[in-house]
Amino acid sequence: MEILKKIGISKIILLSLPFNRKKYMLIIRVKEGESVDRALRRYKRKFKDAQILRELRSRQSYTKPSARRRLEIDKARYQAKMRSLMDK
């Protein structure tokens, strides 16, 4: 942390990924006296909450709209089935 202060860095930008011509950036501001491990932990939590990894995986291959709808219908059926099993 002291090294970052000597350089004059008050925030760490750890990720910048382009999606749909937009740029999503996770900016972690390092607080006074905060360790890098704690800032990294906050970054990981923010990364998970932003669901960037899910977005990356979904964009690895193209899914046709009909296949996407079929997956949504199958997911809804599965959730309804699980709800009915939980009610019993």
CSV table of N, CA and C in Angstrom, one decimal:
chain,number,residue,atom,x,y,z
A,1,MET,N,0.8,-1.2,0.0
A,1,MET,CA,0.0,0.0,0.0
A,1,MET,C,0.9,1.3,0.0
A,2,GLU,N,1.9,1.2,0.8
A,2,GLU,CA,2.8,2.4,0.8
A,2,GLU,C,3.4,2.7,-0.5
A,3,ILE,N,3.7,1.6,-1.3
A,3,ILE,CA,4.3,1.8,-2.6
A,3,ILE,C,3.3,2.5,-3.5
A,4,LEU,N,2.0,2.1,-3.4
A,4,LEU,CA,1.0,2.8,-4.2
A,4,LEU,C,0.9,4.3,-3.8
A,5,LYS,N,1.1,4.6,-2.5
A,5,LYS,CA,1.0,6.0,-2.1
A,5,LYS,C,2.2,6.8,-2.6
A,6,LYS,N,3.4,6.2,-2.6
A,6,LYS,CA,4.5,6.9,-3.1
A,6,LYS,C,4.4,7.2,-4.6
A,7,ILE,N,3.8,6.3,-5.3
A,7,ILE,CA,3.6,6.6,-6.8
A,7,ILE,C,2.5,7.6,-7.0
A,8,GLY,N,1.5,7.6,-6.0
A,8,GLY,CA,0.4,8.5,-6.2
A,8,GLY,C,-0.9,7.9,-6.7
A,9,ILE,N,-1.0,6.6,-6.6
A,9,ILE,CA,-2.1,5.8,-7.1
A,9,ILE,C,-3.1,5.8,-5.9
A,10,SER,N,-4.3,6.3,-6.1
A,10,SER,CA,-5.3,6.3,-5.1
A,10,SER,C,-6.5,5.3,-5.4
A,11,LYS,N,-6.4,4.7,-6.6
A,11,LYS,CA,-7.4,3.7,-7.0
A,11,LYS,C,-6.8,2.7,-8.0
A,12,ILE,N,-7.3,1.6,-8.0
A,12,ILE,CA,-6.8,0.5,-8.8
A,12,ILE,C,-7.9,0.1,-9.8
A,13,ILE,N,-7.6,0.2,-11.1
A,13,ILE,CA,-8.6,-0.3,-12.1
A,13,ILE,C,-8.1,-1.6,-12.5
A,14,LEU,N,-8.8,-2.7,-12.2
A,14,LEU,CA,-8.4,-4.0,-12.4
A,14,LEU,C,-9.0,-4.7,-13.7
A,15,LEU,N,-10.1,-4.2,-14.2
A,15,LEU,CA,-10.7,-4.8,-15.3
A,15,LEU,C,-11.4,-3.8,-16.2
A,16,SER,N,-11.2,-4.0,-17.5
A,16,SER,CA,-11.8,-3.1,-18.4
A,16,SER,C,-12.1,-4.0,-19.7
A,17,LEU,N,-13.4,-4.3,-19.8
A,17,LEU,CA,-13.8,-5.2,-20.9
A,17,LEU,C,-14.9,-4.6,-21.8
A,18,PRO,N,-14.7,-4.6,-23.1
A,18,PRO,CA,-15.8,-4.0,-24.0
A,18,PRO,C,-16.9,-5.0,-24.2
A,19,PHE,N,-18.1,-4.6,-24.0
A,19,PHE,CA,-19.3,-5.3,-24.3
A,19,PHE,C,-20.3,-4.4,-25.1
A,20,ASN,N,-20.8,-4.8,-26.2
A,20,ASN,CA,-21.8,-4.0,-27.0
A,20,ASN,C,-21.3,-2.6,-27.1
A,21,ARG,N,-20.1,-2.4,-27.5
A,21,ARG,CA,-19.6,-1.0,-27.7
A,21,ARG,C,-19.6,-0.2,-26.4
A,22,LYS,N,-19.9,-0.8,-25.3
A,22,LYS,CA,-19.8,-0.1,-24.0
A,22,LYS,C,-18.6,-0.7,-23.3
A,23,LYS,N,-18.0,0.1,-22.4
A,23,LYS,CA,-16.9,-0.4,-21.6
A,23,LYS,C,-17.3,-0.5,-20.2
A,24,TYR,N,-17.3,-1.7,-19.6
A,24,TYR,CA,-17.6,-1.9,-18.2
A,24,TYR,C,-16.3,-1.9,-17.5
A,25,MET,N,-16.2,-1.0,-16.5
A,25,MET,CA,-14.9,-1.0,-15.7
A,25,MET,C,-15.2,-1.2,-14.2
A,26,LEU,N,-14.5,-2.0,-13.6
A,26,LEU,CA,-14.6,-2.2,-12.2
A,26,LEU,C,-13.5,-1.4,-11.6
A,27,ILE,N,-13.9,-0.4,-10.8
A,27,ILE,CA,-12.9,0.5,-10.2
A,27,ILE,C,-13.0,0.3,-8.7
A,28,ILE,N,-11.8,0.0,-8.2
A,28,ILE,CA,-11.7,-0.2,-6.7
A,28,ILE,C,-10.9,0.9,-6.2
A,29,ARG,N,-11.5,1.7,-5.3
A,29,ARG,CA,-10.7,2.8,-4.7
A,29,ARG,C,-10.1,2.2,-3.4
A,30,VAL,N,-8.8,2.4,-3.3
A,30,VAL,CA,-8.0,1.9,-2.2
A,30,VAL,C,-8.1,2.9,-1.1
A,31,LYS,N,-8.6,2.5,0.0
A,31,LYS,CA,-8.8,3.5,1.2
A,31,LYS,C,-7.5,3.7,1.9
A,32,GLU,N,-7.5,4.7,2.7
A,32,GLU,CA,-6.3,5.0,3.5
A,32,GLU,C,-6.0,3.9,4.5
A,33,GLY,N,-4.8,3.4,4.4
A,33,GLY,CA,-4.4,2.3,5.3
A,33,GLY,C,-4.9,0.9,5.0
A,34,GLU,N,-5.6,0.8,3.8
A,34,GLU,CA,-6.1,-0.5,3.5
A,34,GLU,C,-5.1,-1.4,2.8
A,35,SER,N,-5.1,-2.7,3.1
A,35,SER,CA,-4.1,-3.6,2.5
A,35,SER,C,-4.5,-3.9,1.1
A,36,VAL,N,-3.6,-4.4,0.3
A,36,VAL,CA,-3.9,-4.7,-1.1
A,36,VAL,C,-4.8,-6.0,-1.1
A,37,ASP,N,-4.5,-6.9,-0.1
A,37,ASP,CA,-5.3,-8.1,0.0
A,37,ASP,C,-6.8,-7.8,0.2
A,38,ARG,N,-7.1,-6.8,1.0
A,38,ARG,CA,-8.5,-6.4,1.3
A,38,ARG,C,-9.1,-5.8,0.0
A,39,ALA,N,-8.3,-5.0,-0.7
A,39,ALA,CA,-8.8,-4.3,-1.9
A,39,ALA,C,-9.1,-5.4,-3.0
A,40,LEU,N,-8.2,-6.4,-3.0
A,40,LEU,CA,-8.4,-7.5,-4.0
A,40,LEU,C,-9.6,-8.3,-3.6
A,41,ARG,N,-9.9,-8.5,-2.4
A,41,ARG,CA,-11.1,-9.2,-1.9
A,41,ARG,C,-12.4,-8.4,-2.3
A,42,ARG,N,-12.3,-7.1,-2.2
A,42,ARG,CA,-13.4,-6.2,-2.6
A,42,ARG,C,-13.6,-6.3,-4.1
A,43,TYR,N,-12.5,-6.3,-4.8
A,43,TYR,CA,-12.6,-6.5,-6.3
A,43,TYR,C,-13.3,-7.8,-6.7
A,44,LYS,N,-12.9,-8.9,-6.1
A,44,LYS,CA,-13.4,-10.2,-6.4
A,44,LYS,C,-14.9,-10.2,-6.1
A,45,ARG,N,-15.4,-9.6,-5.0
A,45,ARG,CA,-16.8,-9.5,-4.7
A,45,ARG,C,-17.5,-8.7,-5.7
A,46,LYS,N,-16.9,-7.6,-6.1
A,46,LYS,CA,-17.6,-6.7,-7.1
A,46,LYS,C,-17.6,-7.4,-8.5
A,47,PHE,N,-16.6,-8.1,-8.8
A,47,PHE,CA,-16.5,-8.9,-10.1
A,47,PHE,C,-17.7,-9.9,-10.1
A,48,LYS,N,-17.8,-10.6,-9.0
A,48,LYS,CA,-18.9,-11.6,-8.9
A,48,LYS,C,-20.3,-11.0,-9.0
A,49,ASP,N,-20.5,-9.9,-8.3
A,49,ASP,CA,-21.8,-9.2,-8.3
A,49,ASP,C,-22.1,-8.6,-9.7
A,50,ALA,N,-21.1,-8.2,-10.5
A,50,ALA,CA,-21.3,-7.6,-11.8
A,50,ALA,C,-21.7,-8.7,-12.8
A,51,GLN,N,-21.4,-10.0,-12.5
A,51,GLN,CA,-21.7,-11.1,-13.4
A,51,GLN,C,-21.0,-11.0,-14.7
A,52,ILE,N,-19.8,-10.5,-14.7
A,52,ILE,CA,-19.0,-10.3,-15.9
A,52,ILE,C,-18.6,-11.7,-16.5
A,53,LEU,N,-18.2,-12.6,-15.6
A,53,LEU,CA,-17.8,-13.9,-16.1
A,53,LEU,C,-18.9,-14.6,-16.8
A,54,ARG,N,-20.2,-14.5,-16.3
A,54,ARG,CA,-21.3,-15.1,-17.0
A,54,ARG,C,-21.5,-14.5,-18.4
A,55,GLU,N,-21.3,-13.2,-18.5
A,55,GLU,CA,-21.5,-12.5,-19.7
A,55,GLU,C,-20.4,-13.0,-20.7
A,56,LEU,N,-19.2,-13.1,-20.3
A,56,LEU,CA,-18.1,-13.6,-21.1
A,56,LEU,C,-18.4,-15.0,-21.6
A,57,ARG,N,-18.8,-15.9,-20.8
A,57,ARG,CA,-19.1,-17.3,-21.2
A,57,ARG,C,-20.3,-17.3,-22.2
A,58,SER,N,-21.3,-16.5,-22.0
A,58,SER,CA,-22.4,-16.5,-22.9
A,58,SER,C,-22.0,-16.0,-24.3
A,59,ARG,N,-21.0,-15.1,-24.3
A,59,ARG,CA,-20.6,-14.5,-25.6
A,59,ARG,C,-19.5,-15.4,-26.3
A,60,GLN,N,-19.1,-16.5,-25.8
A,60,GLN,CA,-18.1,-17.3,-26.4
A,60,GLN,C,-18.6,-17.9,-27.7
A,61,SER,N,-19.9,-18.2,-27.7
A,61,SER,CA,-20.5,-18.8,-28.9
A,61,SER,C,-21.9,-18.2,-29.1
A,62,TYR,N,-22.3,-18.1,-30.4
A,62,TYR,CA,-23.6,-17.6,-30.7
A,62,TYR,C,-24.7,-18.6,-30.4
A,63,THR,N,-25.8,-18.1,-29.7
A,63,THR,CA,-27.0,-18.9,-29.5
A,63,THR,C,-28.1,-18.4,-30.3
A,64,LYS,N,-28.7,-19.2,-31.1
A,64,LYS,CA,-29.9,-18.8,-31.9
A,64,LYS,C,-31.0,-18.4,-31.0
A,65,PRO,N,-31.8,-17.4,-31.4
A,65,PRO,CA,-32.9,-17.0,-30.5
A,65,PRO,C,-33.9,-18.1,-30.2
A,66,SER,N,-34.2,-19.0,-31.2
A,66,SER,CA,-35.1,-20.1,-30.9
A,66,SER,C,-34.5,-21.0,-29.8
A,67,ALA,N,-33.2,-21.3,-29.9
A,67,ALA,CA,-32.5,-22.1,-28.9
A,67,ALA,C,-32.5,-21.4,-27.5
A,68,ARG,N,-32.3,-20.1,-27.5
A,68,ARG,CA,-32.4,-19.3,-26.2
A,68,ARG,C,-33.8,-19.4,-25.6
A,69,ARG,N,-34.8,-19.3,-26.4
A,69,ARG,CA,-36.2,-19.4,-25.9
A,69,ARG,C,-36.5,-20.8,-25.4
A,70,ARG,N,-36.0,-21.8,-26.1
A,70,ARG,CA,-36.2,-23.2,-25.7
A,70,ARG,C,-35.5,-23.4,-24.3
A,71,LEU,N,-34.3,-22.9,-24.1
A,71,LEU,CA,-33.6,-23.0,-22.8
A,71,LEU,C,-34.4,-22.3,-21.7
A,72,GLU,N,-34.9,-21.1,-22.0
A,72,GLU,CA,-35.7,-20.4,-21.0
A,72,GLU,C,-36.9,-21.2,-20.6
A,73,ILE,N,-37.6,-21.8,-21.6
A,73,ILE,CA,-38.8,-22.7,-21.3
A,73,ILE,C,-38.4,-23.9,-20.5
A,74,ASP,N,-37.3,-24.5,-20.9
A,74,ASP,CA,-36.9,-25.7,-20.1
A,74,ASP,C,-36.5,-25.3,-18.7
A,75,LYS,N,-35.9,-24.1,-18.5
A,75,LYS,CA,-35.5,-23.7,-17.2
A,75,LYS,C,-36.8,-23.4,-16.3
A,76,ALA,N,-37.8,-22.8,-17.0
A,76,ALA,CA,-39.0,-22.5,-16.3
A,76,ALA,C,-39.7,-23.8,-15.9
A,77,ARG,N,-39.7,-24.8,-16.7
A,77,ARG,CA,-40.3,-26.1,-16.4
A,77,ARG,C,-39.6,-26.7,-15.2
A,78,TYR,N,-38.3,-26.7,-15.2
A,78,TYR,CA,-37.5,-27.3,-14.2
A,78,TYR,C,-37.8,-26.6,-12.8
A,79,GLN,N,-37.8,-25.2,-12.9
A,79,GLN,CA,-38.1,-24.5,-11.6
A,79,GLN,C,-39.5,-24.8,-11.1
A,80,ALA,N,-40.5,-24.9,-12.0
A,80,ALA,CA,-41.9,-25.2,-11.6
A,80,ALA,C,-41.9,-26.6,-11.0
A,81,LYS,N,-41.2,-27.5,-11.6
A,81,LYS,CA,-41.1,-28.9,-11.0
A,81,LYS,C,-40.5,-28.9,-9.7
A,82,MET,N,-39.4,-28.1,-9.5
A,82,MET,CA,-38.8,-28.1,-8.2
A,82,MET,C,-39.7,-27.4,-7.1
A,83,ARG,N,-40.4,-26.4,-7.5
A,83,ARG,CA,-41.3,-25.7,-6.6
A,83,ARG,C,-42.5,-26.7,-6.2
A,84,SER,N,-43.0,-27.5,-7.1
A,84,SER,CA,-44.0,-28.4,-6.8
A,84,SER,C,-43.5,-29.5,-5.9
A,85,LEU,N,-42.3,-29.9,-6.0
A,85,LEU,CA,-41.7,-30.9,-5.1
A,85,LEU,C,-41.5,-30.4,-3.7
A,86,MET,N,-41.1,-29.1,-3.6
A,86,MET,CA,-40.9,-28.5,-2.3
A,86,MET,C,-42.2,-28.3,-1.6
A,87,ASP,N,-43.3,-28.1,-2.3
A,87,ASP,CA,-44.6,-27.9,-1.7
A,87,ASP,C,-45.2,-29.2,-1.1
A,88,LYS,N,-44.8,-30.3,-1.6
A,88,LYS,CA,-45.3,-31.6,-1.1
A,88,LYS,C,-44.8,-31.9,0.3
